[in-house]
Tab-separated table of C-alpha atoms and ligand atoms in Angstrom:
chain	number	residue	atom	x	y	z
A	1	PRO	CA	-9.603	183.848	227.862
A	2	ALA	CA	-11.373	187.100	228.726
A	3	LEU	CA	-14.586	185.636	227.370
A	4	ARG	CA	-15.877	182.154	226.615
A	5	ALA	CA	-18.801	182.063	224.180
A	6	ASP	CA	-20.832	178.996	223.247
A	7	VAL	CA	-23.354	179.330	220.418
A	8	VAL	CA	-26.038	176.686	219.839
A	9	THR	CA	-27.770	176.756	216.442
A	10	ILE	CA	-29.217	174.527	213.705
A	11	PHE	CA	-27.206	176.602	211.190
A	12	PRO	CA	-23.579	176.516	212.492
A	13	ASP	CA	-22.249	177.802	209.137
A	14	TYR	CA	-24.222	181.007	209.717
A	15	LEU	CA	-21.714	181.844	212.473
A	16	ALA	CA	-18.668	181.380	210.190
A	17	PRO	CA	-18.122	185.171	209.930
A	18	LEU	CA	-17.077	185.080	213.608
A	19	ARG	CA	-13.863	183.421	212.426
A	20	LEU	CA	-12.963	186.486	210.342
A	21	SER	CA	-11.303	189.811	211.135
A	22	LEU	CA	-11.349	191.241	214.653
A	23	ILE	CA	-13.405	188.515	216.261
A	24	GLY	CA	-11.500	185.803	214.429
A	25	ARG	CA	-8.228	187.296	215.630
A	26	ALA	CA	-9.572	187.519	219.194
A	27	ALA	CA	-10.385	183.809	218.973
A	28	GLN	CA	-6.933	183.065	217.502
A	29	THR	CA	-5.090	185.011	220.214
A	30	GLY	CA	-7.134	183.382	222.952
A	31	ILE	CA	-8.882	186.550	224.143
A	32	LEU	CA	-12.106	184.880	223.039
A	33	ASP	CA	-12.809	181.174	223.383
A	34	LEU	CA	-15.581	180.609	220.815
A	35	ALA	CA	-17.395	177.334	220.223
A	36	VAL	CA	-20.333	176.872	217.819
A	37	HIS	CA	-22.517	173.803	218.370
A	38	ASP	CA	-25.130	172.166	216.124
A	39	LEU	CA	-28.331	171.662	218.140
A	40	ARG	CA	-29.007	168.465	216.158
A	41	GLU	CA	-26.094	166.837	218.037
A	42	TRP	CA	-28.615	166.535	220.861
A	43	THR	CA	-31.386	164.877	218.846
A	44	HIS	CA	-31.722	161.110	218.710
A	45	ASP	CA	-34.341	160.343	216.081
A	46	ARG	CA	-33.523	159.391	212.514
A	47	HIS	CA	-34.651	162.772	211.168
A	48	ARG	CA	-32.894	164.745	213.912
A	49	THR	CA	-36.151	166.578	214.610
A	50	VAL	CA	-35.870	169.935	216.389
A	51	ASP	CA	-39.359	171.384	215.814
A	52	ASP	CA	-43.009	170.490	216.255
A	53	THR	CA	-46.469	172.065	215.906
A	54	PRO	CA	-47.476	174.782	218.405
A	55	TYR	CA	-49.872	173.938	221.263
A	56	GLY	CA	-52.898	176.202	220.992
A	57	GLY	CA	-52.582	176.275	217.210
A	58	GLY	CA	-51.168	179.104	215.143
A	59	ALA	CA	-48.928	179.266	212.112
A	60	GLY	CA	-45.445	177.833	211.923
A	61	MET	CA	-43.521	175.479	214.147
A	62	VAL	CA	-41.941	175.732	217.607
A	63	MET	CA	-38.547	174.347	218.650
A	64	ARG	CA	-38.880	171.288	220.897
A	65	PRO	CA	-37.568	171.597	224.489
A	66	GLU	CA	-35.752	168.240	224.753
A	67	PRO	CA	-32.794	168.937	222.407
A	68	TRP	CA	-32.311	172.355	224.003
A	69	GLY	CA	-32.438	170.897	227.506
A	70	GLU	CA	-29.799	168.335	226.610
A	71	ALA	CA	-27.605	170.862	224.789
A	72	LEU	CA	-27.632	173.364	227.657
A	73	GLY	CA	-27.136	170.513	230.148
A	74	ALA	CA	-24.061	169.372	228.206
A	75	LEU	CA	-22.597	172.877	227.835
A	76	VAL	CA	-23.458	174.022	231.379
A	77	PRO	CA	-23.475	170.898	233.572
A	78	PRO	CA	-24.943	171.463	237.040
A	79	GLY	CA	-22.258	172.933	239.285
A	80	THR	CA	-20.499	174.763	236.418
A	81	THR	CA	-18.610	177.836	237.663
A	82	PRO	CA	-18.652	180.608	236.765
A	83	VAL	CA	-22.324	180.333	235.987
A	84	PRO	CA	-22.768	181.583	232.414
A	85	ARG	CA	-25.354	184.036	231.191
A	86	LEU	CA	-27.750	182.515	228.675
A	87	VAL	CA	-28.453	185.038	225.916
A	88	VAL	CA	-31.588	184.261	223.923
A	89	PRO	CA	-32.180	186.520	220.907
A	90	THR	CA	-35.898	187.184	220.389
A	91	PRO	CA	-38.115	189.938	218.942
A	92	ALA	CA	-39.698	190.037	222.406
A	93	GLY	CA	-36.485	190.795	224.297
A	94	ARG	CA	-35.035	193.777	226.100
A	95	ARG	CA	-33.381	196.242	223.727
A	96	PHE	CA	-29.699	195.555	222.961
A	97	THR	CA	-27.766	198.810	223.451
A	98	GLN	CA	-24.137	199.801	223.979
A	99	ALA	CA	-24.811	199.687	227.726
A	100	VAL	CA	-25.955	196.053	227.380
A	101	ALA	CA	-22.841	195.291	225.284
A	102	VAL	CA	-20.686	196.717	228.104
A	103	GLU	CA	-22.612	194.587	230.600
A	104	LEU	CA	-22.142	191.397	228.561
A	105	ALA	CA	-18.432	192.154	227.951
A	106	ALA	CA	-17.935	191.907	231.719
A	107	GLU	CA	-19.256	188.327	231.774
A	108	PRO	CA	-16.718	185.452	231.792
A	109	HIS	CA	-19.012	183.043	229.924
A	110	LEU	CA	-21.896	183.623	227.534
A	111	VAL	CA	-24.093	180.897	226.030
A	112	PHE	CA	-26.204	181.935	223.020
A	113	ALA	CA	-29.358	180.005	222.142
A	114	CYS	CA	-30.269	180.675	218.505
A	115	GLY	CA	-33.931	179.993	217.857
A	116	ARG	CA	-35.548	179.428	214.477
A	117	TYR	CA	-39.157	178.808	213.329
A	118	GLU	CA	-41.504	180.764	215.641
A	119	GLY	CA	-39.170	180.455	218.602
A	120	ILE	CA	-38.094	178.026	221.316
A	121	ASP	CA	-40.542	176.287	223.707
A	122	ALA	CA	-40.811	178.749	226.613
A	123	ARG	CA	-40.001	176.045	229.158
A	124	VAL	CA	-36.370	175.968	227.964
A	125	ALA	CA	-35.683	179.496	229.251
A	126	ALA	CA	-37.786	178.838	232.353
A	127	ASP	CA	-35.811	175.692	233.175
A	128	ALA	CA	-32.451	177.355	232.436
A	129	ALA	CA	-33.397	180.262	234.719
A	130	THR	CA	-33.299	177.867	237.677
A	131	ARG	CA	-29.542	177.521	237.091
A	132	MET	CA	-28.309	180.606	235.206
A	133	ARG	CA	-29.112	184.236	234.348
A	134	VAL	CA	-31.334	184.166	231.245
A	135	ASP	CA	-31.199	187.338	229.139
A	136	GLU	CA	-33.774	187.585	226.339
A	137	ILE	CA	-32.444	190.232	223.942
A	138	SER	CA	-33.827	192.020	220.863
A	139	ILE	CA	-31.386	193.720	218.501
A	140	GLY	CA	-34.147	195.942	217.126
A	141	ASP	CA	-37.813	196.306	216.288
A	142	TYR	CA	-37.864	194.204	213.134
A	143	VAL	CA	-38.426	190.484	212.683
A	144	LEU	CA	-35.629	188.143	211.591
A	145	ASN	CA	-36.057	184.461	210.743
A	146	GLY	CA	-33.871	183.325	213.599
A	147	GLY	CA	-31.367	184.321	216.252
A	148	GLU	CA	-28.100	183.770	214.348
A	149	ALA	CA	-27.832	187.261	212.805
A	150	ALA	CA	-28.567	188.709	216.253
A	151	VAL	CA	-25.720	186.672	217.766
A	152	LEU	CA	-23.326	188.009	215.096
A	153	VAL	CA	-24.379	191.543	216.053
A	154	VAL	CA	-24.192	191.005	219.809
A	155	LEU	CA	-20.850	189.184	219.703
A	156	GLU	CA	-19.298	191.835	217.424
A	157	ALA	CA	-20.405	194.637	219.773
A	158	VAL	CA	-19.249	192.730	222.876
A	159	VAL	CA	-15.918	191.269	221.686
A	160	ARG	CA	-14.629	194.612	220.381
A	161	LEU	CA	-14.886	195.929	223.954
A	162	LEU	CA	-12.569	193.259	225.352
A	163	PRO	CA	-9.052	194.485	226.230
A	164	GLY	CA	-6.582	193.823	223.436
A	165	VAL	CA	-9.137	193.313	220.676
A	166	VAL	CA	-9.310	196.799	219.190
A	167	GLY	CA	-5.873	198.243	218.407
A	168	ASN	CA	-6.609	201.705	219.705
A	169	PRO	CA	-8.771	201.629	222.857
A	170	GLU	CA	-9.159	205.403	222.492
A	171	SER	CA	-11.445	204.747	219.522
A	172	LEU	CA	-13.836	202.889	221.820
A	173	THR	CA	-14.599	205.962	223.898
A	174	GLU	CA	-14.961	208.544	221.108
A	175	GLU	CA	-17.644	206.713	219.206
A	176	SER	CA	-21.396	206.971	219.048
A	177	HIS	CA	-23.420	205.760	222.025
A	178	ALA	CA	-20.326	205.641	224.229
A	179	ALA	CA	-21.118	206.936	227.676
A	180	GLU	CA	-17.943	209.072	227.573
A	181	HIS	CA	-19.406	210.811	224.551
A	182	ASP	CA	-22.626	211.543	226.461
A	183	GLY	CA	-24.271	208.981	224.205
A	184	LEU	CA	-24.222	211.428	221.300
A	185	LEU	CA	-23.726	210.368	217.701
A	186	GLU	CA	-20.270	211.047	216.341
A	187	GLY	CA	-19.893	213.686	213.663
A	188	PRO	CA	-18.329	213.425	210.198
A	189	VAL	CA	-14.786	212.107	209.719
A	190	TYR	CA	-12.306	213.060	206.997
A	191	THR	CA	-8.904	212.001	205.691
A	192	LYS	CA	-6.611	212.953	202.777
A	193	PRO	CA	-6.885	214.475	200.196
A	194	PRO	CA	-7.806	217.940	201.578
A	195	VAL	CA	-9.995	218.557	198.496
A	196	TRP	CA	-11.722	215.706	196.692
A	197	ARG	CA	-14.065	216.173	193.709
A	198	GLY	CA	-14.293	219.841	194.757
A	199	HIS	CA	-15.353	218.989	198.318
A	200	GLU	CA	-13.120	220.622	200.944
A	201	VAL	CA	-12.347	219.194	204.376
A	202	PRO	CA	-13.703	221.692	206.995
A	203	PRO	CA	-10.728	224.091	207.443
A	204	VAL	CA	-10.859	223.918	211.273
A	205	LEU	CA	-9.676	220.305	211.074
A	206	LEU	CA	-6.514	221.422	209.261
A	207	SER	CA	-5.920	224.369	211.605
A	208	GLY	CA	-4.016	222.501	214.312
A	209	ASP	CA	-6.089	224.454	216.855
A	210	HIS	CA	-7.088	221.471	219.021
A	211	GLY	CA	-9.388	223.528	221.213
A	212	ALA	CA	-11.316	224.775	218.200
A	213	ILE	CA	-11.294	221.253	216.705
A	214	GLY	CA	-12.719	219.772	219.914
A	215	ARG	CA	-15.477	222.424	220.059
A	216	TRP	CA	-16.278	221.965	216.361
A	217	ARG	CA	-16.548	218.187	216.770
A	218	ARG	CA	-18.841	218.610	219.773
A	219	GLU	CA	-21.036	221.008	217.857
A	220	GLN	CA	-21.170	218.578	214.918
A	221	ALA	CA	-22.105	215.680	217.235
A	222	LEU	CA	-24.891	217.711	218.847
A	223	GLU	CA	-26.165	218.935	215.486
A	224	ARG	CA	-26.148	215.443	213.963
A	225	THR	CA	-27.774	213.893	217.031
A	226	ALA	CA	-30.530	216.540	217.089
A	227	ARG	CA	-31.204	215.898	213.397
A	228	VAL	CA	-30.932	212.090	213.253
A	229	ARG	CA	-31.724	211.001	216.829
A	230	PRO	CA	-33.468	213.773	218.801
A	231	ASP	CA	-34.292	211.131	221.434
A	232	LEU	CA	-30.592	210.963	222.332
A	233	VAL	CA	-30.104	214.711	222.846
A	234	PRO	CA	-29.510	215.191	226.578
A	235	VAL	CA	-31.995	217.522	228.234
A	236	PRO	CA	-30.163	219.969	230.557
A	237	VAL	CA	-31.185	218.992	234.097
A	238	ALA	CA	-32.019	221.890	236.460
A	239	GLY	CA	-28.952	222.788	238.466
A	240	ARG	CA	-26.582	221.001	236.135
A	241	GLY	CA	-26.529	223.855	233.662
A	242	LEU	CA	-24.658	223.171	230.457
A	243	ASP	CA	-21.689	221.431	232.042
A	244	GLY	CA	-20.286	218.764	229.799
A	245	LEU	CA	-22.305	220.091	226.893
A	246	THR	CA	-20.249	223.141	226.119
B	1	JDK	N1	-34.479	191.606	217.094
B	1	JDK	C1	-34.950	190.424	216.570
B	1	JDK	C2	-34.686	189.130	217.017
B	1	JDK	C3	-35.392	188.298	216.186
B	1	JDK	C4	-35.495	186.821	216.274
B	1	JDK	C5	-34.651	186.130	217.170
B	1	JDK	C6	-34.789	184.769	217.323
B	1	JDK	C7	-35.750	184.090	216.587
B	1	JDK	C8	-36.157	182.742	216.554
B	1	JDK	C9	-37.172	182.646	215.615
B	1	JDK	N2	-37.401	183.885	215.095
B	1	JDK	C10	-38.397	184.154	214.063
B	1	JDK	C11	-39.637	184.722	214.635
B	1	JDK	C12	-40.545	185.233	213.766
B	1	JDK	C13	-41.730	185.767	214.244
B	1	JDK	C14	-42.018	185.801	215.591
B	1	JDK	C15	-43.294	186.427	216.048
B	1	JDK	N3	-44.109	185.666	216.993
B	1	JDK	C16	-44.146	184.241	216.681
B	1	JDK	C17	-45.048	183.491	217.674
B	1	JDK	C18	-46.449	184.075	217.659
B	1	JDK	C19	-46.395	185.559	217.935
B	1	JDK	C20	-45.460	186.269	216.958
B	1	JDK	C21	-41.093	185.296	216.489
B	1	JDK	C22	-39.885	184.723	215.999
B	1	JDK	C23	-36.555	184.784	215.663
B	1	JDK	C24	-36.427	186.157	215.504
B	1	JDK	N4	-36.050	189.035	215.271
B	1	JDK	N5	-35.761	190.334	215.514
């Protein structure tokens, strides 16, 4: 497979959507080798306890280190090659962007640790870091109840970049945030009918003048980016003039 992905969670059913559509097909065709594991497999008490009260006080509960240590030890035994990257979703992680998705898509093996409660005992990541690259990732500045939704987001963004997953690889380079698109947002898209409820498709798109269409689309991308995401509008660097922006 191009990518092996192990997901550890106390809610394995939450990852069921990964069996659908594009990602499901990638798993079926063997491009992706996906395994979802229930963390409670690595508990040994009658109540299969995975959480406990936080040292230092504070609200909520913290996930105990022992089950995580055993789970990661079982999935990544010492000496495993290639060494996987451990992706730990957290509000306190580095920002997940298209560039990070491209980075992760180049990895042969990803292990996702889905936390719940107020998070995972910090020693789990510290201990794992002695054996693998630990990547704490935030999918945005808002607080979820756990890491599972973040794993769905990360895996969707990563798997669609793998060769053979998306029918038309061209579509991967013309979209928003793609480096080839200068990281601009893509403009509006249209299909038949040419007029719908009185709304016309911009005539240039029906003109067949591909130069004009390309310029129009660029202008639309710049306009939309300036309106919706001014932070993404490239600032012309001295000496580089407008190249690539015309
Ligand atoms: N991008 C993004 C990812 C996540 C995410 C990912 C993984 C887990 C695991 C648990 N939660 C819930 C949660 C809630 C509140 C806090 C705040 N923190 C608690 C300790 C004391 C200081 C404050 C932390 C964790 C998660 C949340 N949310 N958003």
